mmCIF file of C-alpha atoms and ligand atoms in Angstrom:
data_model
loop_
_atom_site.group_PDB
_atom_site.id
_atom_site.type_symbol
_atom_site.label_atom_id
_atom_site.label_comp_id
_atom_site.label_asym_id
_atom_site.label_seq_id
_atom_site.Cartn_x
_atom_site.Cartn_y
_atom_site.Cartn_z
ATOM 1 C CA LYS A 1 0.000 0.000 0.000
ATOM 2 C CA SER A 2 1.399 3.374 -0.981
ATOM 3 C CA GLU A 3 1.366 6.349 1.366
ATOM 4 C CA GLN A 4 -1.343 8.868 0.617
ATOM 5 C CA PHE A 5 -0.153 12.107 -0.879
ATOM 6 C CA ASN A 6 -0.704 14.901 1.604
ATOM 7 C CA TRP A 7 -0.290 18.547 0.635
ATOM 8 C CA ASP A 8 0.453 19.801 4.167
ATOM 9 C CA ASP A 9 3.333 17.370 4.579
ATOM 10 C CA TYR A 10 4.529 17.934 1.041
ATOM 11 C CA LEU A 11 4.590 21.729 1.350
ATOM 12 C CA LYS A 12 6.638 21.386 4.550
ATOM 13 C CA GLU A 13 8.933 18.811 3.007
ATOM 14 C CA THR A 14 9.566 20.993 -0.026
ATOM 15 C CA GLU A 15 9.593 24.232 1.998
ATOM 16 C CA SER A 16 7.214 25.744 -0.485
ATOM 17 C CA VAL A 17 3.946 27.647 -0.496
ATOM 18 C CA ALA A 18 0.671 27.063 -2.265
ATOM 19 C CA ALA A 19 -0.277 29.651 -4.892
ATOM 20 C CA PRO A 20 -3.042 31.845 -3.360
ATOM 21 C CA LEU A 21 -6.644 31.184 -4.434
ATOM 22 C CA HIS A 22 -7.044 34.612 -5.993
ATOM 23 C CA CYS A 23 -4.350 33.855 -8.562
ATOM 24 C CA PHE A 24 -6.616 31.320 -10.286
ATOM 25 C CA ARG A 25 -9.576 31.571 -12.593
ATOM 26 C CA GLN A 26 -11.464 29.043 -10.482
ATOM 27 C CA SER A 27 -14.315 29.451 -8.064
ATOM 28 C CA ARG A 28 -13.317 29.332 -4.415
ATOM 29 C CA ILE A 29 -15.778 26.492 -3.881
ATOM 30 C CA PRO A 30 -15.747 24.129 -6.871
ATOM 31 C CA PRO A 31 -19.039 24.225 -8.797
ATOM 32 C CA LYS A 32 -21.522 21.429 -8.169
ATOM 33 C CA ASN A 33 -21.576 18.810 -10.891
ATOM 34 C CA ASP A 34 -25.208 17.824 -11.506
ATOM 35 C CA PHE A 35 -24.664 16.396 -14.994
ATOM 36 C CA LYS A 36 -25.269 12.734 -15.802
ATOM 37 C CA VAL A 37 -23.578 10.427 -18.264
ATOM 38 C CA GLY A 38 -25.488 10.320 -21.548
ATOM 39 C CA MET A 39 -26.763 13.909 -21.443
ATOM 40 C CA LYS A 40 -26.137 16.090 -24.472
ATOM 41 C CA LEU A 41 -25.023 19.683 -24.675
ATOM 42 C CA GLU A 42 -23.323 22.128 -27.049
ATOM 43 C CA ALA A 43 -19.559 22.407 -26.950
ATOM 44 C CA HIS A 44 -16.904 24.278 -28.870
ATOM 45 C CA ASP A 45 -14.883 21.802 -30.904
ATOM 46 C CA PRO A 46 -11.432 21.806 -29.219
ATOM 47 C CA ARG A 47 -9.810 21.159 -32.609
ATOM 48 C CA ASN A 48 -11.761 23.899 -34.355
ATOM 49 C CA VAL A 49 -12.835 26.357 -31.690
ATOM 50 C CA THR A 50 -15.067 28.488 -33.904
ATOM 51 C CA SER A 51 -17.380 25.467 -34.376
ATOM 52 C CA VAL A 52 -20.154 24.714 -31.947
ATOM 53 C CA CYS A 53 -21.036 21.012 -31.960
ATOM 54 C CA ILE A 54 -23.262 18.562 -30.135
ATOM 55 C CA ALA A 55 -21.439 16.641 -27.429
ATOM 56 C CA THR A 56 -22.410 13.715 -25.252
ATOM 57 C CA ILE A 57 -21.253 13.332 -21.656
ATOM 58 C CA ILE A 58 -19.202 10.149 -21.565
ATOM 59 C CA GLY A 59 -17.981 10.487 -17.988
ATOM 60 C CA ILE A 60 -18.143 12.625 -14.869
ATOM 61 C CA THR A 61 -15.017 13.410 -12.867
ATOM 62 C CA GLY A 62 -15.092 15.909 -10.032
ATOM 63 C CA ALA A 63 -16.224 19.283 -11.402
ATOM 64 C CA ARG A 64 -15.427 18.148 -14.967
ATOM 65 C CA LEU A 65 -17.244 16.361 -17.768
ATOM 66 C CA ARG A 66 -15.668 13.944 -20.181
ATOM 67 C CA LEU A 67 -17.129 14.880 -23.566
ATOM 68 C CA ARG A 68 -17.279 13.302 -26.993
ATOM 69 C CA LEU A 69 -18.557 15.190 -30.029
ATOM 70 C CA ASP A 70 -21.450 13.467 -31.765
ATOM 71 C CA GLY A 71 -20.265 12.174 -35.138
ATOM 72 C CA SER A 72 -16.648 12.054 -33.965
ATOM 73 C CA ASP A 73 -14.607 8.997 -32.976
ATOM 74 C CA ASN A 74 -13.692 7.833 -29.469
ATOM 75 C CA LYS A 75 -10.073 9.036 -29.744
ATOM 76 C CA ASN A 76 -10.698 12.718 -29.214
ATOM 77 C CA ASP A 77 -12.534 12.939 -25.918
ATOM 78 C CA PHE A 78 -11.956 16.101 -23.929
ATOM 79 C CA TRP A 79 -12.680 17.336 -20.438
ATOM 80 C CA ARG A 80 -14.428 20.555 -19.430
ATOM 81 C CA LEU A 81 -15.349 22.114 -16.111
ATOM 82 C CA VAL A 82 -19.088 22.519 -15.526
ATOM 83 C CA ASP A 83 -18.434 26.284 -15.360
ATOM 84 C CA SER A 84 -16.474 26.347 -18.620
ATOM 85 C CA SER A 85 -17.501 28.886 -21.257
ATOM 86 C CA ASP A 86 -16.808 26.173 -23.852
ATOM 87 C CA ILE A 87 -20.063 24.387 -23.028
ATOM 88 C CA GLN A 88 -23.667 25.570 -23.157
ATOM 89 C CA PRO A 89 -27.230 24.210 -23.208
ATOM 90 C CA ILE A 90 -28.619 22.840 -26.449
ATOM 91 C CA GLY A 91 -30.394 25.645 -28.299
ATOM 92 C CA THR A 92 -27.880 28.338 -27.356
ATOM 93 C CA CYS A 93 -26.126 28.336 -30.700
ATOM 94 C CA GLU A 94 -29.355 28.697 -32.669
ATOM 95 C CA LYS A 95 -30.638 31.392 -30.302
ATOM 96 C CA LYS A 96 -27.513 33.406 -31.124
ATOM 97 C CA GLY A 97 -28.144 32.951 -34.840
ATOM 98 C CA GLY A 98 -25.390 30.373 -35.269
ATOM 99 C CA MET A 99 -25.465 26.935 -36.878
ATOM 100 C CA LEU A 100 -24.382 23.696 -35.258
ATOM 101 C CA GLN A 101 -21.382 22.279 -37.078
ATOM 102 C CA PRO A 102 -20.145 18.749 -37.641
ATOM 103 C CA PRO A 103 -17.014 18.031 -35.575
ATOM 104 C CA LEU A 104 -13.604 18.053 -37.199
ATOM 105 C CA GLY A 105 -13.175 14.505 -38.473
ATOM 106 C CA PHE A 106 -16.934 13.948 -38.890
ATOM 107 C CA GLN A 107 -17.122 10.252 -39.629
ATOM 108 C CA MET A 108 -19.786 10.489 -42.329
ATOM 109 C CA ASN A 109 -20.162 12.289 -45.605
ATOM 110 C CA ALA A 110 -20.602 16.037 -44.955
ATOM 111 C CA SER A 111 -23.883 15.958 -46.902
ATOM 112 C CA SER A 112 -25.377 13.660 -44.279
ATOM 113 C CA TRP A 113 -24.786 16.190 -41.479
ATOM 114 C CA PRO A 114 -28.270 17.772 -41.393
ATOM 115 C CA MET A 115 -29.943 14.359 -41.081
ATOM 116 C CA PHE A 116 -27.318 13.179 -38.584
ATOM 117 C CA LEU A 117 -28.015 16.236 -36.443
ATOM 118 C CA LEU A 118 -31.779 15.616 -36.430
ATOM 119 C CA ARG A 119 -31.273 11.970 -35.508
ATOM 120 C CA THR A 120 -28.698 12.578 -32.788
ATOM 121 C CA LEU A 121 -30.960 15.088 -31.054
ATOM 122 C CA ASN A 122 -34.179 13.129 -31.511
ATOM 123 C CA GLY A 123 -35.170 11.685 -28.163
ATOM 124 C CA ALA A 124 -31.823 12.699 -26.653
ATOM 125 C CA GLU A 125 -31.436 13.471 -22.980
ATOM 126 C CA ILE A 126 -30.769 17.210 -22.941
ATOM 127 C CA ALA A 127 -28.632 18.621 -20.120
ATOM 128 C CA PRO A 128 -30.786 21.161 -18.204
ATOM 129 C CA ALA A 129 -29.663 24.810 -18.464
ATOM 130 C CA ALA A 130 -29.481 25.097 -14.666
ATOM 131 C CA PHE A 131 -26.589 22.605 -14.603
ATOM 132 C CA PHE A 132 -24.305 25.028 -16.457
ATOM 133 C CA LYS A 133 -22.460 27.339 -14.106
ATOM 134 C CA LYS A 134 -21.139 30.799 -14.800
ATOM 135 C CA GLU A 135 -17.418 30.978 -15.532
ATOM 136 C CA PRO A 136 -15.498 32.788 -12.771
ATOM 137 C CA PRO A 137 -14.001 36.185 -13.644
ATOM 138 C CA LYS A 138 -10.404 36.508 -14.782
ATOM 139 C CA PRO A 139 -7.910 37.231 -12.035
ATOM 140 C CA VAL A 140 -6.595 40.641 -13.011
ATOM 141 C CA PRO A 141 -2.838 40.722 -12.620
ATOM 142 C CA ASN A 142 -0.738 37.580 -12.899
ATOM 143 C CA CYS A 143 0.136 37.069 -9.253
ATOM 144 C CA PHE A 144 1.862 33.703 -9.548
ATOM 145 C CA LYS A 145 5.442 33.519 -8.335
ATOM 146 C CA VAL A 146 8.156 31.037 -9.200
ATOM 147 C CA GLY A 147 8.152 28.130 -6.742
ATOM 148 C CA MET A 148 4.455 28.283 -5.834
ATOM 149 C CA LYS A 149 2.633 24.954 -5.770
ATOM 150 C CA LEU A 150 -0.630 24.141 -7.510
ATOM 151 C CA GLU A 151 -2.664 21.316 -9.017
ATOM 152 C CA ALA A 152 -2.578 21.155 -12.800
ATOM 153 C CA ILE A 153 -4.045 19.128 -15.612
ATOM 154 C CA ASP A 154 -1.500 16.972 -17.421
ATOM 155 C CA ARG A 155 -2.307 18.124 -20.960
ATOM 156 C CA LYS A 156 -0.915 14.924 -22.445
ATOM 157 C CA ASN A 157 -3.187 12.896 -20.171
ATOM 158 C CA PRO A 158 -5.966 15.403 -19.503
ATOM 159 C CA TYR A 159 -7.952 13.168 -17.168
ATOM 160 C CA LEU A 160 -5.049 13.507 -14.694
ATOM 161 C CA ILE A 161 -4.610 16.332 -12.201
ATOM 162 C CA CYS A 162 -1.160 16.453 -10.631
ATOM 163 C CA PRO A 163 0.947 18.364 -8.105
ATOM 164 C CA ALA A 164 2.893 21.061 -9.930
ATOM 165 C CA THR A 165 5.172 24.036 -9.372
ATOM 166 C CA ILE A 166 5.339 27.397 -11.108
ATOM 167 C CA GLY A 167 8.693 27.207 -12.884
ATOM 168 C CA ASP A 168 8.653 30.610 -14.569
ATOM 169 C CA VAL A 169 6.437 33.648 -15.004
ATOM 170 C CA LYS A 170 6.347 35.880 -18.081
ATOM 171 C CA GLY A 171 3.713 38.562 -18.542
ATOM 172 C CA ASP A 172 0.300 36.895 -18.384
ATOM 173 C CA GLU A 173 1.797 33.433 -18.663
ATOM 174 C CA VAL A 174 3.129 30.856 -16.255
ATOM 175 C CA PHE A 175 5.296 27.785 -16.799
ATOM 176 C CA VAL A 176 3.671 24.780 -15.141
ATOM 177 C CA THR A 177 6.168 22.083 -14.150
ATOM 178 C CA PHE A 178 5.086 18.655 -12.926
ATOM 179 C CA ASP A 179 6.679 17.550 -9.694
ATOM 180 C CA GLY A 180 8.789 14.458 -10.010
ATOM 181 C CA TRP A 181 8.653 14.276 -13.805
ATOM 182 C CA ARG A 182 11.515 15.208 -16.080
ATOM 183 C CA GLY A 183 9.952 18.122 -17.838
ATOM 184 C CA ALA A 184 8.237 16.179 -20.613
ATOM 185 C CA PHE A 185 4.783 17.221 -19.409
ATOM 186 C CA ASP A 186 5.556 20.846 -18.542
ATOM 187 C CA TYR A 187 3.788 23.649 -20.395
ATOM 188 C CA TRP A 188 3.275 27.381 -20.605
ATOM 189 C CA CYS A 189 -0.271 28.643 -20.133
ATOM 190 C CA ARG A 190 -2.080 31.862 -19.369
ATOM 191 C CA CYS A 191 -2.442 32.615 -15.673
ATOM 192 C CA ASP A 192 -6.237 32.545 -16.168
ATOM 193 C CA SER A 193 -6.139 29.048 -17.706
ATOM 194 C CA ARG A 194 -8.921 26.722 -16.582
ATOM 195 C CA ASP A 195 -6.383 23.875 -16.471
ATOM 196 C CA ILE A 196 -4.712 24.975 -13.249
ATOM 197 C CA PHE A 197 -6.186 24.760 -9.764
ATOM 198 C CA PRO A 198 -5.303 25.797 -6.246
ATOM 199 C CA VAL A 199 -3.826 23.271 -3.818
ATOM 200 C CA GLY A 200 -6.705 21.299 -2.300
ATOM 201 C CA TRP A 201 -8.935 21.467 -5.394
ATOM 202 C CA CYS A 202 -9.063 17.698 -5.973
ATOM 203 C CA SER A 203 -9.874 16.953 -2.372
ATOM 204 C CA LEU A 204 -12.855 19.344 -2.688
ATOM 205 C CA THR A 205 -14.140 17.913 -5.973
ATOM 206 C CA GLY A 206 -13.422 14.274 -5.164
ATOM 207 C CA ASP A 207 -10.947 13.996 -8.036
ATOM 208 C CA ALA A 208 -8.017 11.665 -7.483
ATOM 209 C CA LEU A 209 -4.922 13.879 -7.318
ATOM 210 C CA GLN A 210 -1.967 12.016 -8.839
ATOM 211 C CA PRO A 211 1.056 11.579 -6.575
ATOM 212 C CA PRO A 212 4.240 13.367 -7.762
ATOM 213 C CA GLY A 213 6.453 11.339 -10.092
ATOM 214 C CA ASN A 214 9.435 9.547 -8.573
ATOM 215 C CA ASN A 215 12.079 11.205 -10.716
ATOM 216 C CA VAL A 216 14.179 12.429 -7.789
ATOM 217 C CA SER A 217 14.235 9.042 -6.056
ATOM 218 C CA ILE A 218 17.178 8.374 -8.414
ATOM 219 C CA THR A 219 18.976 11.264 -6.775
ATOM 220 C CA LYS A 220 18.018 9.939 -3.374
ATOM 221 C CA SER A 221 19.456 6.451 -3.873
ATOM 222 C CA SER A 222 22.582 7.850 -5.528
ATOM 223 C CA ALA A 223 23.106 10.133 -2.564
ATOM 224 C CA LYS A 224 22.935 7.068 -0.324
ATOM 225 C CA ILE A 225 25.500 5.189 -2.391
ATOM 226 C CA GLN A 226 27.840 8.144 -2.205
ATOM 227 C CA SER A 227 27.180 8.118 1.569
ATOM 228 C CA SER A 228 27.862 11.797 1.828
ATOM 229 C CA PRO A 229 26.558 12.731 5.281
ATOM 230 C CA SER A 230 26.811 16.463 4.672
ATOM 231 C CA LYS A 231 24.610 16.285 1.583
ATOM 232 C CA VAL A 232 21.590 14.217 2.503
ATOM 233 C CA THR A 233 19.089 14.643 -0.254
ATOM 234 C CA ARG A 234 15.639 15.136 1.047
ATOM 235 C CA ARG A 235 12.800 13.500 -0.849
ATOM 236 C CA SER A 236 11.589 16.864 -2.005
ATOM 237 C CA MET A 237 10.261 15.622 -5.348
ATOM 238 C CA GLN A 238 10.641 19.069 -6.804
ATOM 239 C CA SER A 239 9.964 19.864 -10.393
ATOM 240 C CA PRO A 240 12.393 18.048 -12.599
ATOM 241 C CA GLN A 241 15.494 19.669 -13.969
ATOM 242 C CA LYS A 242 16.311 18.910 -17.550
ATOM 243 C CA SER A 243 19.971 18.305 -16.767
ATOM 244 C CA ALA A 244 21.367 14.956 -15.626
ATOM 245 C CA PRO A 245 19.974 14.203 -12.179
ATOM 246 C CA VAL A 246 22.867 13.412 -9.851
ATOM 247 C CA PRO A 247 25.886 15.481 -10.871
ATOM 248 C CA ALA A 248 23.649 18.420 -11.618
ATOM 249 C CA GLN A 249 22.213 18.283 -8.113
ATOM 250 C CA ARG A 250 25.672 18.307 -6.561
ATOM 251 C CA GLY A 251 27.272 20.764 -8.877
ATOM 252 C CA ARG A 252 24.526 23.360 -8.976
ATOM 253 C CA LYS A 253 25.255 26.634 -7.289
ATOM 254 C CA PRO A 254 22.516 27.630 -4.902
ATOM 255 C CA GLY A 255 20.088 30.259 -6.043
ATOM 256 C CA ARG A 256 20.378 29.619 -9.774
ATOM 257 C CA GLY A 257 18.184 27.519 -12.022
ATOM 258 C CA LYS A 258 15.905 26.443 -9.253
ATOM 259 C CA PRO A 259 12.857 28.145 -7.845
ATOM 260 C CA PRO A 260 13.251 29.314 -4.235
ATOM 261 C CA GLY A 261 11.932 27.112 -1.493
ATOM 262 C CA GLN A 262 12.655 23.945 -3.373
ATOM 263 C CA SER A 263 16.201 23.225 -2.419
ATOM 264 C CA ALA A 264 16.818 19.542 -1.923
ATOM 265 C CA VAL A 265 18.978 20.014 1.110
HETATM 266 N N1 MLY B 301 1.536 6.783 -19.156
HETATM 267 C C1 MLY B 301 2.282 7.928 -18.866
HETATM 268 C C2 MLY B 301 1.644 8.731 -17.787
HETATM 269 C C3 MLY B 301 2.479 9.851 -17.393
HETATM 270 C C4 MLY B 301 1.707 10.835 -16.561
HETATM 271 C C5 MLY B 301 2.594 12.003 -16.205
HETATM 272 N N2 MLY B 301 1.884 13.053 -15.589
HETATM 273 C C6 MLY B 301 1.254 12.605 -14.351
HETATM 274 C C7 MLY B 301 2.720 14.211 -15.366
HETATM 275 C C8 MLY B 301 3.707 7.586 -18.506
HETATM 276 O O1 MLY B 301 3.908 6.789 -17.583
HETATM 277 O O2 MLY B 301 4.602 8.088 -19.136
#
C-alpha cells in the first residue's frame, strides 16, 4: 500500500507555499456537478474552436465532464469544467443565430450532417440549463510567483490532475512544471487558464490527485550510495530539472536555475 499524498506534509517537506486562491480563474468552492452520463449539450470543438457542436457526456469526474462530439470517434474525448464557457445548453447556438457544425473529423459524408443532427438530437437526454455554471471572472494581474505549488491538468493525459510548481512567469503566462517528472509534461499557459487549480482542489471535488512522479528518487538512492553525510538529499520531489539528475544536483550553485523554497537540502 502506498502512502497517501498529503499537501500539508509535502509543502513542509519541499519548503514551499501554495499559490493563493485569488491567482486562479477558479471558483473558491468548486461548482456542483449535476450532470449525468449520456446527457447532451453544445460544446466548442477543441480542434476547431469556432465550431459549436453537439457533445455527449461520456464520464463525470469531479467538477469536470468527459465529452465526446457526436459524429466524432472515441479518440478525441476532452474534459471541461461545468463552469467552462466552452459548453452551453442545447439551443444556445441557434438562439444566437449560429449553426451547429459537424465536428472536425466527422465520420460520415458532410452531406449527411443535417440528417445526422436531427437523428442525434431526436429523443436525446438534454442537459438542463441550470446545470451550467457561470465561468469565474479573470484574475486581473498575474500574481503567480516562481516556486508556488498548484494542481494542474496533465495536458498529455488530460484526465489527470497532478501536483505542480510554477517554474517561470512571463507577462500573463506561467510555466507549469510537474513535480517528479523530467519536464516532458511541462507547459506554458495563461495565468487565467482553466487547467490549473489551487492546492486542495481535488480533495474538494473528489478527483483523485496524482502523486508526484518519482524522478528524484534516483537522486536519493545515488546520494545514499555516495554516503555523503553532509549532503543528505531530502525526498523533495521538486519539479524536474532537464539536466542529468545526480551530478547536476551536486554541482549546482545555490540560487540559480531552481525556484526558491525547493532546495533539496
Ligand atoms: N503513461 C504515462 C503517464 C504519465 C503521466 C505524467 N503526468 C502525471 C505528469 C507515462 O507513464 O509516461
